[in-house]
Amino acid sequence: MKQLMDVAIIGGGPAGLSAALVLGRARKSVIVIDEERPRNRVTQESHGFLTRDGIKPSEFRQIAREQISVYPSVHFENDSAVAVTGADGEFMITTAKGSTFGAKKLLFAVGMKDLPLDIEGLTDVYGKSAFVCPYCDGWEMRDRKLVIISKGDHALHFAKIIAGWTSQYTICTDGPDEMTAEQREELQQHDVPIFDSKIQRIEAANGSVQQVVLEDGSIISCEGIFFVPKLAIGSDLPQAMGCAMTEAGAVVVDEFGKTNVPGIYSAGDAASQKYQVVAAASMGSMAAVSINSELLGEAWSERG
Ligand SMILES: Cc1cc2nc3c(=O)[nH]c(=O)nc-3n(C[C@H](O)[C@H](O)[C@H](O)COP(=O)(O)OP(=O)(O)OC[C@H]3O[C@@H](n4cnc5c(N)ncnc54)[C@H](O)[C@@H]3O)c2cc1C
């Protein structure tokens, strides 16, 4: 095992990188272990982060790493953490390449991952003309003809939200229908067409959606899609270490990113349902401040 670091950060997306920056500036020794599979890698541009609107996700990470490299106590490992043992004060992380790292505190910034998309053709357009978040990509799809793939309560919610960007949209529930009669009536009152048949495939040209073909033979021409993805946490390690999890599969944390397990923190998509780069970076920063306070408090007590 290499030296005992102050903090091991597992995951080097906006949450983990933001934490690394704060901890580097606080003169803490940090190892960031990142396997470089961020959730937004499919997208061409990331929006809504002040001063970085429209940036490529890979460029965002590259700039972050460059800026963090000024702080010599932060080290990066392009690797996957596969096992964690130990407890507060001395955690041990093993990676896929066979390295081991020891750290006093642990931050899980492992993000969320999309489960395989089960509609034919959706993977080809994901991040190009099919999106999940109107705040991220709604502007680019403004006034376009869109298909919203969503069911039940969420379909009505999505319909209300997307109306802020375009008035030309259709709901596809991809069957079986889970909407109540009242929800259906509300959508009809707002002239939102609803199709209940299962989707057979999505047809596209060069990443641009052209039409959605349903199993009942209907064809809906459109220029873009918003859909609700199925997600899972980026790594099983938080659960394996005993971290309490929400029903949605995120790590339960307090406002400073602290989990129920002493010495273990979590931040970003892995510990919230905000799913925004700026929110993930903010959580990473707050967790780093909290970890640093805990380390300084412990050092103070040891000296006293
Ligand atoms: C298509 C799409 C478009 C989006 N567009 C926008 C946008 O325009 N604006 C916006 O604000 N948000 C956008 N988002 C949301 C944004 O991507 C996330 O909110 C943000 O990336 C979360 O940051 P994070 O650091 O929590 O996780 P991530 O960015 O997902 O990073 C987690 C990192 O942890 C690594 N990791 C996981 N497990 C391990 C392990 N065991 N060992 C080592 N490394 C590990 C992963 O490989 C990854 O690199 C978009 C998302 C998608 C899917």
Short mmCIF file of C-alpha atoms and ligand atoms in Angstrom, two decimals:
data_model
loop_
_atom_site.label_atom_id
_atom_site.label_comp_id
_atom_site.label_asym_id
_atom_site.label_seq_id
_atom_site.Cartn_x
_atom_site.Cartn_y
_atom_site.Cartn_z
CA MET A 1 0.00 0.00 0.00
CA LYS A 2 1.14 3.53 -0.79
CA GLN A 3 1.09 6.26 1.88
CA LEU A 4 -2.11 6.92 3.86
CA MET A 5 -3.79 9.86 2.13
CA ASP A 6 -6.12 12.27 3.87
CA VAL A 7 -8.96 11.69 1.40
CA ALA A 8 -9.77 9.23 -1.37
CA ILE A 9 -12.29 10.53 -3.89
CA ILE A 10 -13.89 7.81 -5.99
CA GLY A 11 -15.26 9.43 -9.15
CA GLY A 12 -13.78 12.37 -11.02
CA GLY A 13 -16.84 14.10 -12.49
CA PRO A 14 -17.94 17.63 -11.51
CA ALA A 15 -18.66 16.50 -7.92
CA GLY A 16 -15.36 14.71 -7.33
CA LEU A 17 -13.28 17.33 -9.15
CA SER A 18 -14.88 20.17 -7.24
CA ALA A 19 -14.10 18.39 -3.96
CA ALA A 20 -10.52 17.76 -5.11
CA LEU A 21 -10.03 21.47 -5.86
CA VAL A 22 -11.26 22.56 -2.43
CA LEU A 23 -9.23 19.88 -0.62
CA GLY A 24 -6.09 20.62 -2.67
CA ARG A 25 -6.35 24.28 -1.72
CA ALA A 26 -6.82 23.17 1.91
CA ARG A 27 -3.45 21.34 1.66
CA LYS A 28 -4.92 17.89 2.10
CA SER A 29 -3.40 14.86 0.38
CA VAL A 30 -5.97 13.49 -2.04
CA ILE A 31 -6.22 10.60 -4.46
CA VAL A 32 -8.93 10.88 -7.13
CA ILE A 33 -9.71 7.50 -8.68
CA ASP A 34 -11.76 7.87 -11.84
CA GLU A 35 -12.68 5.37 -14.53
CA GLU A 36 -13.81 8.20 -16.85
CA ARG A 37 -17.32 7.08 -17.70
CA PRO A 38 -19.33 10.20 -16.76
CA ARG A 39 -23.04 10.12 -17.43
CA ASN A 40 -22.99 13.07 -19.82
CA ARG A 41 -20.29 11.59 -22.09
CA VAL A 42 -22.93 11.01 -24.81
CA THR A 43 -23.74 14.68 -25.10
CA GLN A 44 -21.98 17.18 -27.39
CA GLU A 45 -22.44 20.23 -25.17
CA SER A 46 -23.15 20.80 -21.49
CA HIS A 47 -25.32 23.79 -20.62
CA GLY A 48 -26.25 25.91 -17.63
CA PHE A 49 -22.95 26.08 -15.72
CA LEU A 50 -22.11 29.78 -15.43
CA THR A 51 -19.01 30.71 -17.56
CA ARG A 52 -19.03 27.22 -19.16
CA ASP A 53 -22.35 27.22 -21.06
CA GLY A 54 -22.12 25.00 -24.16
CA ILE A 55 -18.79 23.39 -23.23
CA LYS A 56 -17.93 19.82 -24.25
CA PRO A 57 -18.08 17.61 -21.11
CA SER A 58 -14.56 16.28 -21.83
CA GLU A 59 -13.20 19.84 -22.08
CA PHE A 60 -14.87 20.77 -18.78
CA ARG A 61 -13.07 17.89 -17.06
CA GLN A 62 -9.78 18.71 -18.78
CA ILE A 63 -9.87 22.35 -17.62
CA ALA A 64 -10.76 21.20 -14.11
CA ARG A 65 -7.83 18.77 -14.02
CA GLU A 66 -5.45 21.46 -15.32
CA GLN A 67 -6.53 23.90 -12.62
CA ILE A 68 -6.31 21.25 -9.89
CA SER A 69 -2.80 20.26 -11.03
CA VAL A 70 -1.55 23.53 -9.48
CA TYR A 71 -2.12 21.91 -6.07
CA PRO A 72 0.61 19.28 -5.64
CA SER A 73 -1.10 17.23 -2.93
CA VAL A 74 -3.84 16.05 -5.35
CA HIS A 75 -3.12 12.93 -7.42
CA PHE A 76 -5.18 11.26 -10.12
CA GLU A 77 -5.48 7.58 -11.00
CA ASN A 78 -7.32 6.57 -14.17
CA ASP A 79 -8.64 3.34 -12.77
CA SER A 80 -11.74 1.75 -11.33
CA ALA A 81 -12.19 1.26 -7.58
CA VAL A 82 -13.44 -2.30 -7.15
CA ALA A 83 -13.30 -2.87 -3.38
CA VAL A 84 -13.16 -0.83 -0.19
CA THR A 85 -12.38 -2.14 3.29
CA GLY A 86 -11.48 -0.60 6.63
CA ALA A 87 -13.13 2.13 8.66
CA ASP A 88 -12.94 5.82 9.51
CA GLY A 89 -9.28 6.83 9.79
CA GLU A 90 -7.99 4.03 7.58
CA PHE A 91 -9.94 2.95 4.54
CA MET A 92 -8.29 0.74 1.92
CA ILE A 93 -9.27 0.99 -1.73
CA THR A 94 -8.35 -1.67 -4.29
CA THR A 95 -8.54 -0.89 -7.99
CA ALA A 96 -9.17 -2.96 -11.12
CA LYS A 97 -5.49 -2.59 -12.11
CA GLY A 98 -4.47 -4.06 -8.75
CA SER A 99 -3.31 -0.89 -6.96
CA THR A 100 -4.23 -0.20 -3.35
CA PHE A 101 -4.67 3.19 -1.72
CA GLY A 102 -5.18 4.03 1.94
CA ALA A 103 -7.12 7.10 3.06
CA LYS A 104 -8.50 8.53 6.28
CA LYS A 105 -11.75 9.72 4.69
CA LEU A 106 -13.71 8.59 1.65
CA LEU A 107 -15.87 10.54 -0.78
CA PHE A 108 -18.10 8.62 -3.17
CA ALA A 109 -18.71 10.87 -6.20
CA VAL A 110 -19.56 7.96 -8.46
CA GLY A 111 -22.49 9.56 -10.32
CA MET A 112 -25.40 7.69 -11.87
CA LYS A 113 -25.35 5.52 -14.96
CA ASP A 114 -28.04 4.96 -17.56
CA LEU A 115 -29.33 1.42 -17.77
CA PRO A 116 -29.42 0.07 -21.35
CA LEU A 117 -32.02 1.89 -23.46
CA ASP A 118 -34.62 -0.64 -24.52
CA ILE A 119 -36.09 1.23 -27.52
CA GLU A 120 -34.54 0.41 -30.91
CA GLY A 121 -32.70 3.42 -32.31
CA LEU A 122 -32.66 5.48 -29.09
CA THR A 123 -28.98 4.88 -28.32
CA ASP A 124 -28.00 6.32 -31.74
CA VAL A 125 -29.67 9.67 -31.04
CA TYR A 126 -29.07 9.95 -27.26
CA GLY A 127 -27.24 13.19 -26.55
CA LYS A 128 -27.64 14.37 -30.17
CA SER A 129 -31.39 14.88 -30.60
CA ALA A 130 -32.81 12.78 -27.73
CA PHE A 131 -32.37 14.21 -24.25
CA VAL A 132 -33.47 13.72 -20.66
CA CYS A 133 -33.48 17.20 -19.15
CA PRO A 134 -35.13 20.30 -20.66
CA TYR A 135 -33.01 22.59 -18.47
CA CYS A 136 -29.90 21.05 -20.09
CA ASP A 137 -31.05 20.85 -23.71
CA GLY A 138 -34.51 22.47 -23.99
CA TRP A 139 -33.15 25.72 -25.44
CA GLU A 140 -31.61 23.89 -28.41
CA MET A 141 -34.97 22.15 -28.99
CA ARG A 142 -37.09 25.30 -28.63
CA ASP A 143 -40.13 25.57 -30.92
CA ARG A 144 -39.26 22.18 -32.44
CA LYS A 145 -41.65 19.30 -32.96
CA LEU A 146 -40.93 16.89 -30.11
CA VAL A 147 -41.98 13.49 -28.81
CA ILE A 148 -42.02 13.00 -25.04
CA ILE A 149 -41.64 9.37 -23.97
CA SER A 150 -43.09 9.14 -20.51
CA LYS A 151 -45.76 7.35 -18.48
CA GLY A 152 -48.25 8.03 -15.70
CA ASP A 153 -47.82 11.01 -13.33
CA HIS A 154 -44.52 11.84 -14.91
CA ALA A 155 -46.05 12.27 -18.39
CA LEU A 156 -48.33 15.06 -17.13
CA HIS A 157 -45.46 16.69 -15.24
CA PHE A 158 -43.19 16.51 -18.31
CA ALA A 159 -45.95 17.95 -20.53
CA LYS A 160 -46.30 21.00 -18.26
CA ILE A 161 -42.54 21.59 -18.14
CA ILE A 162 -41.79 21.10 -21.85
CA ALA A 163 -44.52 23.63 -22.68
CA GLY A 164 -41.99 26.26 -21.58
CA TRP A 165 -39.85 25.45 -24.64
CA THR A 166 -42.26 24.34 -27.37
CA SER A 167 -45.98 24.01 -28.01
CA GLN A 168 -45.53 21.24 -30.59
CA TYR A 169 -45.20 18.01 -28.72
CA THR A 170 -46.78 14.60 -28.44
CA ILE A 171 -46.76 12.15 -25.54
CA CYS A 172 -45.85 8.52 -26.26
CA THR A 173 -46.48 6.33 -23.21
CA ASP A 174 -44.73 3.38 -24.92
CA GLY A 175 -47.60 1.29 -23.44
CA PRO A 176 -49.02 -0.10 -21.29
CA ASP A 177 -50.71 3.11 -20.28
CA GLU A 178 -50.42 4.09 -16.61
CA MET A 179 -52.22 7.45 -16.81
CA THR A 180 -55.47 8.01 -14.95
CA ALA A 181 -58.59 9.20 -16.80
CA GLU A 182 -58.19 12.63 -15.14
CA GLN A 183 -54.57 12.99 -16.30
CA ARG A 184 -55.58 11.97 -19.81
CA GLU A 185 -58.41 14.51 -19.83
CA GLU A 186 -56.11 17.28 -18.58
CA LEU A 187 -53.66 16.61 -21.43
CA GLN A 188 -56.49 16.55 -23.96
CA GLN A 189 -57.77 19.91 -22.65
CA HIS A 190 -54.30 21.30 -23.44
CA ASP A 191 -54.37 19.76 -26.94
CA VAL A 192 -51.51 17.37 -26.19
CA PRO A 193 -51.85 14.24 -28.37
CA ILE A 194 -51.25 10.94 -26.53
CA PHE A 195 -50.18 7.69 -28.18
CA ASP A 196 -50.40 4.52 -26.09
CA SER A 197 -48.95 1.91 -28.44
CA LYS A 198 -45.51 0.49 -27.74
CA ILE A 199 -42.70 2.12 -29.68
CA GLN A 200 -41.26 -0.15 -32.36
CA ARG A 201 -38.26 1.98 -33.34
CA ILE A 202 -36.84 5.45 -33.72
CA GLU A 203 -35.65 6.48 -37.16
CA ALA A 204 -32.93 9.07 -37.55
CA ALA A 205 -30.41 10.52 -40.00
CA ASN A 206 -26.94 11.50 -38.76
CA GLY A 207 -28.09 11.60 -35.14
CA SER A 208 -31.19 13.72 -35.89
CA VAL A 209 -34.49 12.05 -35.04
CA GLN A 210 -36.85 11.91 -38.02
CA GLN A 211 -39.75 9.85 -36.76
CA VAL A 212 -41.02 7.55 -34.04
CA VAL A 213 -42.65 4.37 -35.35
CA LEU A 214 -45.21 2.66 -33.11
CA GLU A 215 -46.21 -1.01 -33.06
CA ASP A 216 -49.80 -0.14 -34.05
CA GLY A 217 -48.44 1.31 -37.32
CA SER A 218 -48.63 5.00 -36.34
CA ILE A 219 -45.70 7.16 -37.42
CA ILE A 220 -44.98 10.41 -35.58
CA SER A 221 -42.60 12.75 -37.36
CA CYS A 222 -40.52 14.88 -35.00
CA GLU A 223 -37.19 16.68 -34.62
CA GLY A 224 -36.32 15.66 -31.09
CA ILE A 225 -37.18 13.44 -28.15
CA PHE A 226 -37.19 13.86 -24.39
CA PHE A 227 -37.47 10.67 -22.34
CA VAL A 228 -37.19 9.41 -18.78
CA PRO A 229 -34.10 7.20 -18.41
CA LYS A 230 -33.73 4.31 -16.00
CA LEU A 231 -30.78 4.95 -13.73
CA ALA A 232 -28.56 3.09 -11.30
CA ILE A 233 -25.82 4.42 -9.03
CA GLY A 234 -22.38 4.44 -10.72
CA SER A 235 -20.89 1.96 -8.25
CA ASP A 236 -22.12 -0.58 -5.68
CA LEU A 237 -19.32 0.36 -3.27
CA PRO A 238 -21.33 2.84 -1.12
CA GLN A 239 -23.96 0.17 -0.43
CA ALA A 240 -21.27 -2.46 0.18
CA MET A 241 -19.75 -0.14 2.82
CA GLY A 242 -23.12 0.09 4.60
CA CYS A 243 -24.27 3.49 3.35
CA ALA A 244 -28.03 3.98 3.65
CA MET A 245 -29.67 4.37 0.23
CA THR A 246 -32.85 6.14 -0.93
CA GLU A 247 -35.62 4.30 -2.80
CA ALA A 248 -34.32 5.94 -5.98
CA GLY A 249 -30.93 4.28 -5.40
CA ALA A 250 -28.95 7.34 -4.24
CA VAL A 251 -26.77 7.55 -1.14
CA VAL A 252 -28.51 9.21 1.83
CA VAL A 253 -26.48 12.26 2.93
CA ASP A 254 -26.92 15.29 5.15
CA GLU A 255 -26.53 18.83 3.78
CA PHE A 256 -22.73 18.48 3.98
CA GLY A 257 -22.56 15.16 2.15
CA LYS A 258 -22.07 13.03 5.27
CA THR A 259 -23.45 9.48 5.10
CA ASN A 260 -24.53 7.30 8.02
CA VAL A 261 -21.09 5.58 7.96
CA PRO A 262 -18.37 7.46 9.90
CA GLY A 263 -15.72 8.91 7.59
CA ILE A 264 -17.71 8.31 4.40
CA TYR A 265 -19.19 11.15 2.34
CA SER A 266 -21.01 11.25 -0.97
CA ALA A 267 -21.78 14.04 -3.44
CA GLY A 268 -23.21 14.76 -6.88
CA ASP A 269 -25.72 12.63 -8.78
CA ALA A 270 -24.83 9.65 -6.57
CA ALA A 271 -26.31 11.46 -3.57
CA SER A 272 -29.15 13.57 -5.01
CA GLN A 273 -31.73 13.70 -7.76
CA LYS A 274 -30.73 17.16 -8.96
CA TYR A 275 -28.82 15.86 -12.00
CA GLN A 276 -27.10 19.14 -12.90
CA VAL A 277 -23.37 19.81 -13.24
CA VAL A 278 -23.60 22.96 -11.11
CA ALA A 279 -25.48 21.08 -8.36
CA ALA A 280 -22.96 18.22 -8.42
CA ALA A 281 -20.04 20.65 -8.21
CA SER A 282 -21.71 22.48 -5.33
CA MET A 283 -22.27 19.25 -3.40
CA GLY A 284 -18.66 18.21 -3.98
CA SER A 285 -17.44 21.54 -2.68
CA MET A 286 -19.62 21.35 0.45
CA ALA A 287 -18.55 17.78 1.18
CA ALA A 288 -14.88 18.81 0.85
CA VAL A 289 -15.35 21.63 3.37
CA SER A 290 -17.00 19.21 5.77
CA ILE A 291 -14.29 16.54 5.33
CA ASN A 292 -11.58 19.15 5.85
CA SER A 293 -13.26 20.41 9.06
CA GLU A 294 -13.46 16.85 10.37
CA LEU A 295 -9.79 16.17 9.59
CA LEU A 296 -8.69 19.46 11.17
CA GLY A 297 -10.83 18.78 14.25
CA GLU A 298 -9.27 15.33 14.66
CA ALA A 299 -5.74 16.70 14.24
CA TRP A 300 -6.49 19.47 16.76
CA SER A 301 -7.70 16.92 19.35
CA GLU A 302 -4.67 14.67 18.80
CA ARG A 303 -2.33 17.60 19.50
CA GLY A 304 -4.24 18.80 22.60
C1 LIG B 1 -27.37 13.28 -22.00
C2 LIG B 1 -27.09 14.12 -20.79
C3 LIG B 1 -26.92 15.47 -20.93
C4 LIG B 1 -26.68 16.26 -19.81
N1 LIG B 1 -26.53 17.59 -19.99
C5 LIG B 1 -26.34 18.37 -18.93
C6 LIG B 1 -26.22 19.78 -19.10
O1 LIG B 1 -26.29 20.30 -20.23
N2 LIG B 1 -26.06 20.54 -17.99
C7 LIG B 1 -26.01 20.00 -16.73
O2 LIG B 1 -25.87 20.75 -15.77
N3 LIG B 1 -26.10 18.66 -16.55
C8 LIG B 1 -26.27 17.84 -17.61
N4 LIG B 1 -26.38 16.50 -17.42
C9 LIG B 1 -26.29 15.95 -16.05
C10 LIG B 1 -24.81 15.84 -15.64
O3 LIG B 1 -24.13 15.01 -16.55
C11 LIG B 1 -24.69 15.26 -14.23
O4 LIG B 1 -25.55 15.92 -13.34
C12 LIG B 1 -23.24 15.38 -13.73
O5 LIG B 1 -22.34 14.78 -14.63
C13 LIG B 1 -23.10 14.75 -12.35
O6 LIG B 1 -21.77 14.84 -11.94
P1 LIG B 1 -21.15 13.73 -10.96
O7 LIG B 1 -19.77 14.18 -10.70
O8 LIG B 1 -22.06 13.50 -9.83
O9 LIG B 1 -21.17 12.39 -11.82
P2 LIG B 1 -20.47 12.02 -13.21
O10 LIG B 1 -20.22 13.23 -14.04
O11 LIG B 1 -21.33 10.96 -13.82
O12 LIG B 1 -19.06 11.44 -12.80
C14 LIG B 1 -18.96 10.26 -12.02
C15 LIG B 1 -17.59 9.66 -12.31
O13 LIG B 1 -17.35 8.60 -11.38
C16 LIG B 1 -16.74 7.55 -12.09
N5 LIG B 1 -16.89 6.29 -11.33
C17 LIG B 1 -18.03 5.64 -10.99
N6 LIG B 1 -17.74 4.53 -10.29
C18 LIG B 1 -16.40 4.48 -10.18
C19 LIG B 1 -15.49 3.56 -9.59
N7 LIG B 1 -15.91 2.48 -8.93
N8 LIG B 1 -14.16 3.81 -9.69
C20 LIG B 1 -13.70 4.92 -10.34
N9 LIG B 1 -14.52 5.83 -10.92
C21 LIG B 1 -15.85 5.60 -10.84
C22 LIG B 1 -17.45 7.54 -13.44
O14 LIG B 1 -16.73 6.83 -14.42
C23 LIG B 1 -17.49 9.04 -13.71
O15 LIG B 1 -16.32 9.49 -14.36
C24 LIG B 1 -26.61 15.67 -18.52
C25 LIG B 1 -26.77 14.29 -18.38
C26 LIG B 1 -27.01 13.51 -19.49
C27 LIG B 1 -27.18 12.04 -19.32
#
